[in-house]
Coordinates of C-alpha atoms in Angstrom, one line a residue:
M29 CA -55.0 8.8 -38.1
A30 CA -57.2 6.0 -39.3
R31 CA -56.3 2.5 -38.2
R32 CA -57.4 -0.8 -39.6
G33 CA -59.2 -2.9 -36.9
I34 CA -57.7 -6.0 -35.6
K35 CA -59.8 -9.0 -36.4
R36 CA -60.5 -11.1 -33.3
K37 CA -63.4 -13.4 -34.3
A38 CA -61.7 -16.4 -35.9
P39 CA -62.3 -19.4 -33.6
D40 CA -58.7 -20.6 -33.9
L41 CA -57.2 -17.3 -32.7
G42 CA -56.7 -16.6 -29.0
K43 CA -57.0 -13.1 -27.4
L44 CA -54.1 -11.5 -25.6
P45 CA -54.7 -8.8 -23.1
S46 CA -54.9 -5.3 -24.7
T47 CA -52.2 -2.6 -24.5
D48 CA -52.3 1.1 -24.2
D49 CA -52.9 3.2 -27.3
Y50 CA -50.0 5.0 -28.9
S51 CA -49.8 8.0 -31.2
P52 CA -46.8 8.9 -33.4
A53 CA -44.8 11.5 -31.6
V54 CA -42.0 12.2 -34.1
F55 CA -40.3 10.4 -37.0
L56 CA -36.6 11.5 -37.2
R57 CA -34.3 11.2 -40.2
C58 CA -31.0 11.6 -38.3
H59 CA -28.7 9.0 -39.9
N60 CA -28.2 10.8 -43.2
Q61 CA -25.2 9.8 -45.3
K62 CA -26.1 12.3 -48.0
D63 CA -28.7 15.0 -48.7
H64 CA -32.3 13.7 -48.9
D65 CA -31.2 10.3 -47.7
D66 CA -34.1 7.8 -47.7
E67 CA -32.0 4.7 -48.2
T68 CA -29.9 4.3 -45.1
K69 CA -31.2 1.4 -43.0
I70 CA -31.7 1.8 -39.2
W71 CA -30.7 -1.7 -38.1
K72 CA -30.9 -1.4 -34.3
C73 CA -32.2 0.7 -31.5
A74 CA -32.1 0.2 -27.7
F75 CA -32.9 2.2 -24.6
E76 CA -30.2 3.1 -22.2
P77 CA -30.4 1.0 -18.9
S78 CA -30.8 2.9 -15.7
L79 CA -27.6 3.0 -13.6
D80 CA -29.5 2.2 -10.4
N81 CA -31.8 -0.5 -11.8
P82 CA -30.9 -2.5 -14.9
E83 CA -34.5 -3.6 -15.3
E84 CA -35.5 0.0 -16.0
T85 CA -34.5 2.4 -18.8
T86 CA -33.8 6.1 -19.1
N87 CA -35.3 8.4 -21.7
L88 CA -32.2 8.0 -24.0
L89 CA -32.5 5.8 -27.1
A90 CA -29.4 4.7 -29.0
T91 CA -29.8 4.0 -32.8
C92 CA -27.4 2.8 -35.4
G93 CA -27.4 2.8 -39.2
G94 CA -24.9 3.7 -41.9
K95 CA -21.8 5.3 -40.4
T96 CA -23.8 6.9 -37.7
V97 CA -24.8 6.3 -34.1
C98 CA -27.3 8.7 -32.5
I99 CA -28.4 9.3 -28.9
I100 CA -32.0 10.6 -28.9
D101 CA -34.0 12.0 -25.9
V102 CA -37.5 10.5 -26.5
N103 CA -39.0 13.0 -24.0
T104 CA -37.8 16.1 -25.8
Q105 CA -37.7 14.4 -29.2
Q106 CA -34.2 15.8 -29.7
V107 CA -31.1 14.2 -31.1
L108 CA -28.6 14.9 -28.3
K109 CA -25.5 13.5 -29.9
R110 CA -24.4 12.0 -33.2
F111 CA -21.3 10.0 -33.7
Q112 CA -20.1 9.7 -37.4
D113 CA -17.5 7.1 -38.0
T114 CA -14.6 7.9 -40.3
D115 CA -14.1 4.4 -41.6
R116 CA -15.1 4.5 -45.3
N117 CA -16.3 0.8 -45.2
E118 CA -18.3 1.1 -42.0
N119 CA -22.0 0.4 -41.9
F120 CA -23.3 -0.2 -38.3
Y121 CA -25.6 -3.2 -37.9
T122 CA -25.8 -3.7 -34.2
L123 CA -25.3 -2.2 -30.8
A124 CA -25.5 -3.2 -27.1
W125 CA -25.5 -1.3 -23.8
T126 CA -23.8 -2.3 -20.6
T127 CA -23.3 -0.8 -17.1
I128 CA -19.7 -1.0 -15.7
E129 CA -18.3 -0.1 -12.3
M130 CA -15.3 2.2 -12.7
A131 CA -12.1 2.1 -10.6
S132 CA -13.7 4.9 -8.6
H133 CA -16.7 2.6 -7.9
R134 CA -18.9 5.0 -9.9
K135 CA -21.1 3.3 -12.4
V136 CA -21.2 4.3 -16.1
N137 CA -23.0 3.1 -19.1
V138 CA -21.0 2.0 -22.2
L139 CA -22.3 1.5 -25.7
A140 CA -20.8 -1.0 -28.0
V141 CA -21.4 -0.8 -31.8
A142 CA -20.3 -2.8 -34.7
G143 CA -21.0 -3.7 -38.3
E144 CA -19.4 -3.9 -41.8
G145 CA -16.0 -2.8 -40.5
G146 CA -15.6 -6.0 -38.5
A147 CA -14.4 -4.2 -35.4
V148 CA -16.3 -3.4 -32.1
K149 CA -16.2 0.2 -31.2
L150 CA -16.7 1.3 -27.6
I151 CA -18.4 4.6 -27.0
H152 CA -18.9 6.9 -23.9
P153 CA -22.5 8.0 -24.4
N154 CA -22.1 11.2 -22.4
Q155 CA -19.6 12.6 -24.9
L156 CA -20.5 10.1 -27.7
L157 CA -16.7 9.6 -27.9
M158 CA -15.2 6.4 -29.2
Y159 CA -12.6 5.4 -26.7
A160 CA -11.5 1.9 -27.8
I161 CA -11.6 -0.4 -30.8
I162 CA -11.7 -4.2 -30.5
R163 CA -10.3 -5.9 -33.6
G164 CA -10.2 -9.6 -34.3
H165 CA -13.1 -10.6 -36.6
K166 CA -12.3 -11.0 -40.3
K167 CA -15.7 -10.1 -41.7
Y168 CA -18.7 -8.0 -40.6
I169 CA -20.2 -8.3 -37.2
S170 CA -23.9 -8.9 -37.1
C171 CA -24.7 -9.1 -33.4
L172 CA -23.5 -8.1 -30.0
L173 CA -24.5 -9.2 -26.5
F174 CA -23.2 -8.3 -23.0
H175 CA -23.2 -11.0 -20.3
P176 CA -26.1 -10.3 -18.0
T177 CA -24.1 -10.1 -14.8
L178 CA -20.4 -10.1 -15.8
T179 CA -21.1 -6.8 -17.5
R180 CA -17.5 -6.3 -18.9
L181 CA -17.8 -9.5 -21.0
L182 CA -19.1 -9.0 -24.6
F183 CA -20.1 -11.7 -27.2
S184 CA -19.7 -10.7 -30.8
G185 CA -21.0 -12.8 -33.7
S186 CA -19.5 -12.4 -37.2
K187 CA -19.9 -13.5 -40.8
D188 CA -16.4 -15.0 -40.5
G189 CA -18.1 -18.0 -38.8
F190 CA -17.2 -17.3 -35.2
V191 CA -18.6 -15.8 -32.0
Y192 CA -15.9 -14.2 -29.8
L193 CA -16.0 -13.4 -26.1
W194 CA -14.1 -10.3 -25.0
D195 CA -13.4 -8.5 -21.8
I196 CA -13.8 -4.8 -22.7
G197 CA -12.1 -3.6 -19.5
I198 CA -12.9 -0.5 -17.5
P199 CA -13.4 2.8 -19.3
D200 CA -11.5 5.1 -16.9
K201 CA -8.3 3.1 -17.4
A202 CA -6.0 3.4 -20.4
P203 CA -7.7 1.7 -23.4
N204 CA -6.3 -1.7 -24.4
S205 CA -4.7 -1.6 -27.8
T206 CA -4.5 -5.4 -28.2
Y207 CA -7.7 -7.0 -27.1
V208 CA -7.5 -10.8 -27.1
P209 CA -10.6 -13.1 -27.2
L210 CA -11.3 -15.1 -24.1
L211 CA -13.2 -17.7 -26.1
K212 CA -14.0 -18.6 -29.7
I213 CA -17.1 -20.4 -30.8
S214 CA -17.3 -21.9 -34.3
L215 CA -20.6 -21.3 -36.0
Q216 CA -19.8 -23.7 -38.9
D217 CA -21.5 -23.7 -42.2
S218 CA -24.5 -25.7 -40.8
V219 CA -25.4 -22.7 -38.6
G220 CA -24.5 -19.7 -40.9
D221 CA -24.4 -16.1 -39.8
A222 CA -25.5 -15.5 -36.2
L223 CA -28.2 -12.8 -36.2
N224 CA -29.0 -12.5 -32.5
L225 CA -27.5 -13.9 -29.3
V226 CA -29.0 -14.5 -25.8
F227 CA -27.4 -15.9 -22.7
S228 CA -29.1 -18.0 -20.0
E229 CA -27.1 -18.0 -16.7
N230 CA -29.5 -20.6 -15.2
C231 CA -28.7 -23.1 -18.0
G232 CA -25.1 -21.8 -18.7
L233 CA -26.0 -21.6 -22.3
L234 CA -25.3 -19.1 -25.1
I235 CA -28.0 -19.3 -27.8
A236 CA -27.9 -18.0 -31.3
G237 CA -30.7 -17.3 -33.8
A238 CA -28.9 -17.8 -37.1
E239 CA -29.4 -18.0 -40.9
R240 CA -29.8 -21.7 -40.7
G241 CA -31.5 -22.4 -37.4
C242 CA -31.2 -21.9 -33.6
V243 CA -28.3 -23.5 -31.6
G244 CA -26.8 -23.4 -28.2
W245 CA -23.4 -23.9 -26.6
V246 CA -22.6 -24.6 -23.0
V247 CA -20.6 -21.7 -21.7
S248 CA -20.5 -22.0 -18.0
D249 CA -17.0 -20.9 -17.1
C250 CA -17.1 -17.2 -18.2
S251 CA -15.8 -15.9 -14.9
T252 CA -12.6 -18.0 -15.0
L253 CA -11.6 -17.3 -18.6
T254 CA -8.4 -15.3 -19.2
P255 CA -7.0 -13.9 -22.4
T256 CA -4.3 -16.1 -23.9
R257 CA -2.5 -16.2 -27.2
R258 CA -4.6 -19.3 -28.2
A259 CA -8.1 -18.9 -26.9
K260 CA -10.3 -21.9 -26.1
V261 CA -12.4 -22.9 -29.1
I262 CA -15.8 -24.6 -29.0
E263 CA -16.1 -26.5 -32.3
K264 CA -19.7 -27.7 -32.2
A265 CA -23.0 -26.7 -30.9
D266 CA -24.2 -28.7 -27.8
I267 CA -27.9 -28.4 -28.8
V268 CA -29.9 -27.6 -31.9
F269 CA -33.4 -26.3 -31.3
Q270 CA -35.6 -27.6 -34.1
H271 CA -38.2 -25.2 -35.2
P272 CA -41.3 -26.2 -37.2
K273 CA -40.8 -26.4 -41.0
S274 CA -41.2 -23.1 -42.8
K275 CA -40.2 -21.4 -46.0
T276 CA -36.7 -20.8 -44.6
T277 CA -34.7 -22.0 -41.6
T278 CA -33.7 -18.5 -40.7
I279 CA -34.3 -17.5 -37.0
D280 CA -34.0 -13.7 -37.2
G281 CA -35.9 -12.9 -34.1
L282 CA -34.5 -14.1 -30.7
I283 CA -35.0 -12.5 -27.3
N284 CA -34.8 -13.4 -23.6
L285 CA -37.9 -13.3 -21.5
P286 CA -38.2 -13.6 -17.7
G287 CA -38.2 -17.1 -16.2
D288 CA -35.9 -18.7 -18.8
L289 CA -38.5 -18.2 -21.6
L290 CA -37.4 -17.4 -25.1
A291 CA -39.2 -15.8 -28.0
T292 CA -38.1 -16.8 -31.5
K293 CA -39.3 -15.6 -34.9
Q294 CA -38.7 -17.9 -37.9
V295 CA -38.8 -16.1 -41.3
G296 CA -41.9 -17.0 -43.3
S297 CA -43.6 -18.9 -40.5
G298 CA -46.3 -16.3 -39.7
E299 CA -45.7 -17.0 -36.0
I300 CA -43.6 -16.0 -33.0
L301 CA -43.0 -18.9 -30.6
I302 CA -42.6 -18.6 -26.9
W303 CA -41.0 -21.5 -25.2
D304 CA -39.3 -22.7 -22.0
L305 CA -35.6 -23.0 -22.5
A306 CA -34.9 -24.9 -19.2
K307 CA -37.4 -27.6 -20.0
H308 CA -35.9 -28.1 -23.4
V309 CA -32.4 -28.3 -22.0
D310 CA -33.5 -30.8 -19.4
K311 CA -34.4 -33.2 -22.2
Q312 CA -30.6 -33.6 -22.9
E313 CA -31.2 -34.1 -26.6
R314 CA -28.8 -32.6 -29.1
D315 CA -31.6 -32.2 -31.7
C316 CA -34.4 -30.8 -29.6
P317 CA -37.8 -30.1 -31.2
I318 CA -39.4 -26.8 -30.0
E319 CA -42.6 -27.2 -28.0
P320 CA -44.0 -23.7 -27.7
I321 CA -46.0 -22.6 -24.7
I322 CA -47.9 -20.2 -27.0
K323 CA -47.8 -19.1 -30.6
L324 CA -48.2 -15.5 -31.5
K325 CA -49.7 -14.5 -34.9
Y326 CA -47.3 -12.5 -37.1
P327 CA -47.6 -11.2 -40.7
Q328 CA -46.8 -13.8 -43.3
H329 CA -43.8 -12.5 -45.3
I330 CA -40.2 -13.6 -46.0
V331 CA -38.4 -10.3 -45.2
K332 CA -35.3 -11.1 -43.0
Y333 CA -33.5 -9.4 -40.2
L334 CA -36.4 -8.0 -38.2
N335 CA -35.4 -7.8 -34.5
L336 CA -37.7 -8.4 -31.5
G337 CA -38.0 -5.9 -28.7
F338 CA -39.2 -6.6 -25.2
S339 CA -39.7 -4.7 -21.9
N340 CA -41.7 -5.6 -18.8
G341 CA -44.2 -7.9 -20.4
L342 CA -44.6 -6.1 -23.7
L343 CA -43.1 -7.7 -26.9
G344 CA -42.8 -5.8 -30.1
V345 CA -41.6 -6.4 -33.7
G346 CA -41.9 -4.5 -37.0
D347 CA -43.1 -5.8 -40.3
D348 CA -42.8 -5.2 -44.0
Q349 CA -45.6 -2.6 -44.2
G350 CA -44.3 0.0 -41.7
N351 CA -46.2 -1.3 -38.8
L352 CA -45.1 -2.1 -35.2
V353 CA -46.8 -5.2 -33.8
L354 CA -47.3 -5.4 -30.0
Y355 CA -48.1 -8.4 -27.8
N356 CA -49.0 -8.0 -24.1
I357 CA -47.5 -11.3 -22.7
K358 CA -47.1 -10.3 -19.1
S359 CA -49.7 -12.8 -17.9
I360 CA -48.3 -15.6 -20.1
I361 CA -44.9 -15.1 -18.6
R362 CA -46.2 -15.1 -15.0
N363 CA -48.6 -18.1 -15.4
H364 CA -46.9 -20.1 -18.1
Q365 CA -47.4 -23.9 -18.1
S366 CA -45.6 -26.7 -19.9
E367 CA -48.6 -27.7 -22.0
V368 CA -48.5 -26.7 -25.6
D369 CA -51.3 -24.3 -26.6
E370 CA -52.5 -25.1 -30.1
N371 CA -54.1 -21.7 -30.6
I372 CA -52.4 -18.9 -32.4
W373 CA -52.8 -15.7 -30.5
E374 CA -53.5 -12.3 -32.2
P375 CA -51.4 -9.2 -31.5
S376 CA -52.6 -7.0 -28.7
N377 CA -52.1 -3.9 -30.8
I378 CA -50.8 -2.8 -34.2
L379 CA -49.3 0.6 -34.6
E380 CA -49.9 1.3 -38.2
W381 CA -47.9 3.6 -40.3
P382 CA -49.4 7.1 -40.1
N383 CA -50.2 9.6 -42.9
I384 CA -47.3 12.1 -42.5
L385 CA -49.0 15.1 -44.0
N386 CA -46.4 17.7 -43.2
N387 CA -43.5 15.8 -44.9
P388 CA -44.4 14.1 -48.2
N389 CA -40.8 12.9 -48.5
T390 CA -41.4 10.3 -45.8
T391 CA -44.5 8.8 -47.4
P392 CA -43.6 5.1 -47.2
R393 CA -42.9 2.7 -50.1
Q394 CA -45.3 -0.2 -50.3
D395 CA -42.6 -2.5 -48.8
L396 CA -41.5 -0.2 -46.0
V397 CA -39.7 -2.4 -43.4
V398 CA -39.4 -1.7 -39.7
N399 CA -36.1 -3.5 -38.8
T400 CA -35.9 -3.0 -35.1
V401 CA -38.2 -2.2 -32.1
A402 CA -37.3 -0.9 -28.6
I403 CA -39.7 -0.3 -25.8
S404 CA -39.1 1.8 -22.7
S405 CA -39.5 0.1 -19.3
S406 CA -42.4 2.3 -18.4
H407 CA -44.1 1.5 -21.8
E408 CA -44.5 5.2 -22.4
F409 CA -42.5 5.0 -25.6
V410 CA -42.4 2.4 -28.4
T411 CA -39.7 3.0 -31.0
G412 CA -38.7 1.6 -34.4
G413 CA -36.1 1.9 -37.0
T414 CA -36.9 1.6 -40.7
D415 CA -35.1 0.8 -43.9
N416 CA -35.7 4.3 -45.3
N417 CA -33.7 6.1 -42.7
L418 CA -36.4 6.9 -40.1
V419 CA -36.4 6.5 -36.3
C420 CA -40.0 6.3 -35.3
I421 CA -41.1 7.3 -31.8
W422 CA -44.6 6.5 -30.6
K423 CA -45.9 7.8 -27.3
R424 CA -48.6 6.4 -25.1
E425 CA -51.8 8.4 -25.3
E426 CA -52.6 10.3 -22.1
A427 CA -56.2 9.0 -22.0
T428 CA -54.9 5.4 -21.5
A429 CA -51.8 6.1 -19.5
A430 CA -53.6 5.7 -16.2
S431 CA -54.9 2.3 -17.1
G432 CA -51.4 0.8 -17.1
D433 CA -50.8 -2.8 -18.2
A434 CA -54.2 -4.1 -19.0
E435 CA -54.5 -7.9 -18.5

């Protein structure tokens, strides 16, 4: 497979450490809504967390798109389970994993999925059985986030202008037929649809990357909230993170990094910014200009809704040409300083769309979009989901596996 070289000679471009090389292992079309389906969009993929160590992942990848949720074993390249929703209006946009301790003290992973139907559906991944439905939003749900330590608590962001906080309960107890929000957060027209959420326990802050910017709310009392008929409502954002001017104000990429760092991608900016959340919160300014630690070069286009993926120092994102762009930022996370670096740093690696010789039906359109990226904790697998109904699984090449995380 021929690859275009990555230009590294421009004086204003910094050099990140390299990554391992990856080869395409398998590209699966497993979300078919009809025969010869090359239109269903794969919106989200995420590796299952290890029950013993939440910082590690298993070999199971969850993907969602159309009316379908799939569980894929990336080692065997097999689709193990496939959940097909019966709701005529459903189109899944988002999913999130959590690990919950059962009444028997045994831990279990639960998968939450949501989308056009406006309800959160809770799934046992072992049987891929939907065991509960959480209703409350009036329009589609665009993002889900479980609290990092209070793992039963789930944030859901919706086109109806609200983020709700739910307690999903314990799976081995009778499912709750009337879930009530613990908290409601108003997005308001000035924020628009929330596309991604992250939560910082250190700062007690919920942050949203949204259609019209990046905002945060102080949510420090999660453990004491209880469901009531009239849930507490937060009307206004406590902080607005001002990104540099670009073609749009949409922040479609937002992800937590270790050490209270965030990575954000603003549509049309040609950059991914990495910045220190705690230092910005310490300024105690409602309108807080972003001062990035480092800027990562990203393809210049205005395609929206491309999600960032991250695991153990490796950041990934798709583009509008079928590529997966990788950044080895492990040393940046470990050694970051407060000074702003004016350089724009090139990607460590670009996994370019391969020539798929044995299946001409998967030849990409010129504007093939990779909507979502997920990376296994071992970095052995990098995966993506496209807007032409493909789950792309790339595997680390054996010749470079021994080299590990080059820095």
